[in-house]
Amino acid sequence: MRKVLTLLAFCFVFILPTTQLSAGGVSDQKSDSMHIAVFVPGIVSGSPVYEMLTDGVRRAVDEAKNSGSSVELTIVEAGTRQADWGTRMTSLVAQGTYSLIITSNPAMPELIDPIAHQFPRQKFLVFDAWHSGNPAITTFRYNQREQAYLSGYIAALVSTSDMKHANVQKKIGLVAAQEYPAMNSIILPAYREGARAAVPDCEVDFRVVGNWYDATKGAELARAMYNAGVDVIMPIAGGANQGVIAAARDAGFYIAWFDDNGFQKAPGLVVSSSLMAQERLAYEKTRAFLQGTLKTGEPVTLGIRDGYVSFVDDDPLYRETVPEAIRAAMKSLLISIEDGTLSLPVR
Ligand code: RBF
């Protein structure tokens, strides 16, 4: 009996602490010293998703440090040349230093999967992504059908309103940095779906920048769309969003902001902000990892009813910019999603 107890004690003290994540289960024990890396596939500045990602992870790490844990954080900005990301990720993993590598965007699991097979001990946590079948890769995505539906709905209502910059045409726009499966099969269709639910013959003008940084190209596209009758644009183009905002200020059209609260970006012109709670999710899941309680394995989708997708309706700029009738329509739409009357699952 004594031998068994000694063996158990040995296991707890020397073996389990080196295991932060167990495949397909729950991370079982925090170790004495951890090193977390955030791999940013792009650049942080100007990209709401990456700003929220790094903020959330940093918050969890700082909190752990303040309570006496030994945790290090390294943030790697991989830049906008997507062809380099695989090599950058492989060299990060090959260092063998990181207890966990955290990243975010829907293309990352496919890039990581072969690297994860080459380095099976490395664990990855990927936000804004969906992947199953590799327990080393844990993914969380947001219900972007709900998120984009809300944006399309309000964009169409604004476009057909008597607001100052709304014209007679029933035409709204989406400026995307690039085409990718989540854009083509979820975000764009849901933006259109929401718009048509509000205004059945509303048209959506979709244009692509070609990268996530070119603000000049973003502005050019937005101006061309404005000249073609578009009066509300939703930009999803990272640093190129700045160009769309500049064009809105020059020409006078509205912006439906996506991912974080954008009302301050152009007061009076931003009519909505459809959010993903990436800062909070990154904070919560990093904290869970550090505490040894992160559930790994199965991909998770989080939406409005889970509290990870939302629509900002308490910002004073929303109330000042958007007429009461439109705000009331948005309120009823939100209630119908919250109470399950309107179901918008992501497939
Ligand atoms: N979003 C950004 O805000 N900045 C980026 O640099 C960025 N790069 C991306 C690269 C790829 C390959 C993909 C698939 C998506 C990227 N996203 C980026 C989009 C982001 O993941 C998300 O889809 C949008 O922000 C809408 O929520």
CSV table of C-alpha atoms in Angstrom, one decimal, residues 34-290:
chain,number,residue,atom,x,y,z
A,34,MET,CA,4.7,28.0,-18.9
A,35,HIS,CA,5.4,29.8,-22.1
A,36,ILE,CA,2.6,30.8,-24.4
A,37,ALA,CA,3.0,32.1,-28.0
A,38,VAL,CA,0.4,34.0,-30.0
A,39,PHE,CA,0.9,33.6,-33.7
A,40,VAL,CA,-0.7,36.6,-35.5
A,41,PRO,CA,-1.4,35.7,-39.1
A,42,GLY,CA,-1.1,39.3,-40.3
A,43,ILE,CA,-0.4,42.4,-38.3
A,44,VAL,CA,-2.2,43.4,-35.1
A,45,SER,CA,-2.7,47.1,-35.8
A,46,GLY,CA,-5.9,47.9,-37.6
A,47,SER,CA,-7.3,44.3,-37.4
A,48,PRO,CA,-10.0,44.1,-34.7
A,49,VAL,CA,-9.9,40.3,-34.5
A,50,TYR,CA,-6.1,40.3,-33.8
A,51,GLU,CA,-6.3,43.3,-31.4
A,52,MET,CA,-8.9,41.4,-29.4
A,53,LEU,CA,-6.9,38.2,-29.6
A,54,THR,CA,-3.7,39.7,-28.2
A,55,ASP,CA,-5.5,41.8,-25.6
A,56,GLY,CA,-7.4,38.8,-24.3
A,57,VAL,CA,-4.4,36.5,-24.1
A,58,ARG,CA,-2.3,39.2,-22.5
A,59,ARG,CA,-5.0,39.9,-19.9
A,60,ALA,CA,-5.0,36.2,-18.8
A,61,VAL,CA,-1.2,36.0,-18.7
A,62,ASP,CA,-0.9,39.2,-16.7
A,63,GLU,CA,-3.5,38.0,-14.3
A,64,ALA,CA,-1.7,34.7,-13.8
A,65,LYS,CA,1.6,36.5,-13.3
A,66,ASN,CA,0.0,38.8,-10.7
A,67,SER,CA,-1.2,35.8,-8.8
A,68,GLY,CA,2.3,34.4,-8.7
A,69,SER,CA,2.5,32.0,-11.6
A,70,SER,CA,5.5,31.9,-13.8
A,71,VAL,CA,4.1,32.5,-17.3
A,72,GLU,CA,5.8,34.0,-20.3
A,73,LEU,CA,4.1,35.4,-23.4
A,74,THR,CA,5.6,35.8,-26.9
A,75,ILE,CA,3.6,37.5,-29.6
A,76,VAL,CA,4.8,36.8,-33.2
A,77,GLU,CA,3.4,38.9,-36.0
A,78,ALA,CA,3.7,36.7,-39.1
A,79,GLY,CA,3.0,39.6,-41.5
A,80,THR,CA,0.7,39.9,-44.5
A,81,ARG,CA,2.6,37.5,-46.8
A,82,GLN,CA,0.5,34.4,-46.4
A,83,ALA,CA,3.0,32.3,-48.3
A,84,ASP,CA,5.4,32.8,-45.3
A,85,TRP,CA,3.0,31.7,-42.6
A,86,GLY,CA,3.7,27.9,-42.8
A,87,THR,CA,7.5,28.4,-42.5
A,88,ARG,CA,7.0,30.9,-39.7
A,89,MET,CA,4.7,28.6,-37.8
A,90,THR,CA,7.0,25.5,-38.3
A,91,SER,CA,10.0,27.4,-36.9
A,92,LEU,CA,8.0,28.5,-33.9
A,93,VAL,CA,6.8,25.0,-33.2
A,94,ALA,CA,10.3,23.5,-33.8
A,95,GLN,CA,11.7,25.6,-31.0
A,96,GLY,CA,9.8,23.2,-28.7
A,97,THR,CA,9.5,26.0,-26.2
A,98,TYR,CA,5.8,26.7,-26.1
A,99,SER,CA,3.3,24.9,-23.9
A,100,LEU,CA,0.6,26.3,-26.2
A,101,ILE,CA,0.4,28.2,-29.5
A,102,ILE,CA,-2.6,30.5,-29.9
A,103,THR,CA,-3.7,31.9,-33.2
A,104,SER,CA,-6.9,33.1,-35.0
A,105,ASN,CA,-8.5,32.9,-38.5
A,106,PRO,CA,-10.4,30.3,-40.4
A,107,ALA,CA,-7.4,29.4,-42.6
A,108,MET,CA,-5.1,28.4,-39.7
A,109,PRO,CA,-6.3,24.8,-38.9
A,110,GLU,CA,-5.5,23.7,-42.5
A,111,LEU,CA,-2.0,25.3,-42.2
A,112,ILE,CA,-1.4,23.9,-38.8
A,113,ASP,CA,-2.7,20.3,-39.3
A,114,PRO,CA,0.4,19.0,-41.2
A,115,ILE,CA,2.8,20.8,-38.8
A,116,ALA,CA,0.8,19.2,-35.9
A,117,HIS,CA,1.4,15.8,-37.3
A,118,GLN,CA,5.1,16.5,-37.6
A,119,PHE,CA,5.3,17.7,-34.0
A,120,PRO,CA,2.6,15.8,-32.2
A,121,ARG,CA,3.4,17.1,-28.7
A,122,GLN,CA,2.6,20.7,-29.7
A,123,LYS,CA,-0.8,21.9,-28.7
A,124,PHE,CA,-2.7,24.7,-30.6
A,125,LEU,CA,-5.7,26.8,-29.7
A,126,VAL,CA,-7.3,28.5,-32.7
A,127,PHE,CA,-10.0,31.1,-32.5
A,128,ASP,CA,-12.3,32.2,-35.3
A,129,ALA,CA,-11.8,28.7,-36.9
A,130,TRP,CA,-13.3,25.3,-37.0
A,131,HIS,CA,-11.5,22.0,-37.2
A,132,SER,CA,-12.2,18.5,-36.0
A,133,GLY,CA,-10.3,15.2,-36.0
A,134,ASN,CA,-7.0,16.4,-34.5
A,135,PRO,CA,-7.1,16.5,-30.7
A,136,ALA,CA,-3.9,18.7,-30.7
A,137,ILE,CA,-5.9,21.5,-32.4
A,138,THR,CA,-8.7,23.0,-30.4
A,139,THR,CA,-10.9,25.5,-32.2
A,140,PHE,CA,-13.6,28.0,-31.4
A,141,ARG,CA,-15.6,29.9,-34.0
A,142,TYR,CA,-18.3,32.5,-33.8
A,143,ASN,CA,-21.7,32.2,-35.4
A,144,GLN,CA,-20.9,34.6,-38.2
A,145,ARG,CA,-24.2,33.9,-39.9
A,146,GLU,CA,-25.9,35.7,-37.0
A,147,GLN,CA,-23.2,38.4,-36.9
A,148,ALA,CA,-23.5,39.2,-40.6
A,149,TYR,CA,-27.3,38.9,-40.7
A,150,LEU,CA,-27.6,41.6,-38.1
A,151,SER,CA,-25.3,43.9,-40.2
A,152,GLY,CA,-27.1,43.2,-43.4
A,153,TYR,CA,-30.5,43.8,-41.8
A,154,ILE,CA,-29.5,47.3,-40.4
A,155,ALA,CA,-27.6,48.2,-43.5
A,156,ALA,CA,-30.7,47.6,-45.7
A,157,LEU,CA,-32.9,49.6,-43.2
A,158,VAL,CA,-30.5,52.5,-43.2
A,159,SER,CA,-30.2,52.4,-47.0
A,160,THR,CA,-33.9,52.7,-47.4
A,161,SER,CA,-34.4,55.3,-44.7
A,162,ASP,CA,-34.6,59.1,-44.9
A,163,MET,CA,-31.3,59.5,-43.2
A,164,LYS,CA,-29.0,62.2,-44.5
A,165,HIS,CA,-26.7,60.1,-46.7
A,166,ALA,CA,-29.2,57.5,-47.7
A,167,ASN,CA,-30.0,57.6,-51.5
A,168,VAL,CA,-33.1,56.2,-53.3
A,169,GLN,CA,-31.3,53.1,-54.4
A,170,LYS,CA,-31.7,49.9,-52.3
A,171,LYS,CA,-28.0,49.0,-52.5
A,172,ILE,CA,-25.5,48.1,-49.8
A,173,GLY,CA,-21.9,46.9,-50.0
A,174,LEU,CA,-19.4,44.6,-48.5
A,175,VAL,CA,-15.6,45.3,-49.0
A,176,ALA,CA,-13.7,42.1,-48.2
A,177,ALA,CA,-9.9,41.8,-48.1
A,178,GLN,CA,-10.0,38.5,-49.8
A,179,GLU,CA,-12.4,35.6,-50.7
A,180,TYR,CA,-12.2,32.7,-48.3
A,181,PRO,CA,-14.6,29.9,-47.4
A,182,ALA,CA,-16.1,31.6,-44.3
A,183,MET,CA,-16.5,34.8,-46.3
A,184,ASN,CA,-18.0,33.2,-49.4
A,185,SER,CA,-20.2,30.6,-47.6
A,186,ILE,CA,-21.2,32.3,-44.4
A,187,ILE,CA,-20.5,36.1,-44.0
A,188,LEU,CA,-21.5,37.3,-47.5
A,189,PRO,CA,-24.6,35.1,-47.8
A,190,ALA,CA,-25.8,36.0,-44.3
A,191,TYR,CA,-25.2,39.7,-44.9
A,192,ARG,CA,-27.4,39.4,-48.0
A,193,GLU,CA,-29.9,37.2,-46.2
A,194,GLY,CA,-30.3,39.8,-43.4
A,195,ALA,CA,-30.6,42.6,-45.9
A,196,ARG,CA,-33.3,40.8,-47.9
A,197,ALA,CA,-35.2,39.9,-44.7
A,198,ALA,CA,-35.5,43.7,-44.0
A,199,VAL,CA,-35.8,44.9,-47.6
A,200,PRO,CA,-36.6,42.1,-50.0
A,201,ASP,CA,-35.2,43.7,-53.2
A,202,CYS,CA,-32.1,45.0,-51.6
A,203,GLU,CA,-28.9,44.5,-53.6
A,204,VAL,CA,-25.5,43.7,-52.2
A,205,ASP,CA,-22.4,45.0,-54.1
A,206,PHE,CA,-19.4,42.7,-53.1
A,207,ARG,CA,-15.8,43.8,-53.9
A,208,VAL,CA,-12.4,42.4,-52.9
A,209,VAL,CA,-9.2,44.4,-52.1
A,210,GLY,CA,-6.8,41.5,-52.6
A,211,ASN,CA,-5.0,41.8,-49.3
A,212,TRP,CA,-5.5,42.9,-45.7
A,213,TYR,CA,-3.5,46.1,-45.7
A,214,ASP,CA,-4.1,48.3,-48.7
A,215,ALA,CA,-6.1,51.3,-47.5
A,216,THR,CA,-5.7,53.1,-50.8
A,217,LYS,CA,-7.3,50.2,-52.7
A,218,GLY,CA,-10.0,50.0,-49.9
A,219,ALA,CA,-10.9,53.7,-50.5
A,220,GLU,CA,-10.9,53.3,-54.3
A,221,LEU,CA,-13.3,50.4,-54.1
A,222,ALA,CA,-15.6,52.2,-51.6
A,223,ARG,CA,-15.7,55.3,-53.8
A,224,ALA,CA,-16.6,53.2,-56.9
A,225,MET,CA,-19.3,51.5,-54.9
A,226,TYR,CA,-20.7,54.9,-53.7
A,227,ASN,CA,-20.7,56.1,-57.3
A,228,ALA,CA,-22.7,53.0,-58.2
A,229,GLY,CA,-25.4,53.8,-55.7
A,230,VAL,CA,-24.2,52.1,-52.5
A,231,ASP,CA,-24.9,54.1,-49.3
A,232,VAL,CA,-23.8,51.6,-46.6
A,233,ILE,CA,-20.6,49.6,-46.7
A,234,MET,CA,-19.5,46.8,-44.4
A,235,PRO,CA,-15.7,46.6,-44.5
A,236,ILE,CA,-13.9,43.3,-43.5
A,237,ALA,CA,-10.5,44.1,-44.7
A,238,GLY,CA,-8.1,44.6,-41.8
A,239,GLY,CA,-5.9,47.6,-42.3
A,240,ALA,CA,-7.7,48.4,-45.6
A,241,ASN,CA,-10.8,49.3,-43.5
A,242,GLN,CA,-9.2,52.6,-42.9
A,243,GLY,CA,-9.5,53.5,-46.6
A,244,VAL,CA,-13.2,52.7,-46.5
A,245,ILE,CA,-13.7,55.0,-43.5
A,246,ALA,CA,-11.7,57.8,-45.2
A,247,ALA,CA,-13.9,57.4,-48.3
A,248,ALA,CA,-17.1,57.5,-46.2
A,249,ARG,CA,-15.9,60.8,-44.6
A,250,ASP,CA,-15.1,62.3,-48.1
A,251,ALA,CA,-18.1,61.1,-50.0
A,252,GLY,CA,-20.7,60.8,-47.2
A,253,PHE,CA,-22.0,57.2,-46.8
A,254,TYR,CA,-22.5,54.9,-43.9
A,255,ILE,CA,-20.4,52.1,-42.4
A,256,ALA,CA,-21.7,48.9,-40.8
A,257,TRP,CA,-18.7,47.9,-38.6
A,258,PHE,CA,-17.9,44.2,-38.0
A,259,ASP,CA,-16.0,42.4,-35.2
A,260,ASP,CA,-15.6,45.1,-32.5
A,261,ASN,CA,-17.2,48.4,-31.5
A,262,GLY,CA,-16.5,50.8,-34.3
A,263,PHE,CA,-18.8,53.7,-33.5
A,264,GLN,CA,-15.8,56.0,-32.6
A,265,LYS,CA,-14.1,55.3,-36.0
A,266,ALA,CA,-16.4,57.8,-37.8
A,267,PRO,CA,-19.0,59.3,-35.5
A,268,GLY,CA,-22.2,60.0,-37.3
A,269,LEU,CA,-21.4,57.6,-40.2
A,270,VAL,CA,-21.0,54.3,-38.4
A,271,VAL,CA,-24.5,52.9,-38.0
A,272,SER,CA,-23.8,49.5,-36.4
A,273,SER,CA,-21.3,47.3,-34.7
A,274,SER,CA,-21.8,43.5,-34.9
A,275,LEU,CA,-19.4,42.0,-32.4
A,276,MET,CA,-17.6,38.8,-31.8
A,277,ALA,CA,-16.4,38.5,-28.1
A,278,GLN,CA,-12.9,37.5,-29.1
A,279,GLU,CA,-11.2,39.4,-26.3
A,280,ARG,CA,-13.3,37.7,-23.7
A,281,LEU,CA,-13.0,34.2,-25.3
A,282,ALA,CA,-9.3,34.5,-25.7
A,283,TYR,CA,-9.0,35.6,-22.1
A,284,GLU,CA,-11.2,32.8,-20.8
A,285,LYS,CA,-9.6,30.0,-22.8
A,286,THR,CA,-6.1,31.1,-22.1
A,287,ARG,CA,-6.9,31.3,-18.4
A,288,ALA,CA,-8.5,27.9,-18.5
A,289,PHE,CA,-5.4,26.5,-20.1
A,290,LEU,CA,-3.2,28.1,-17.5
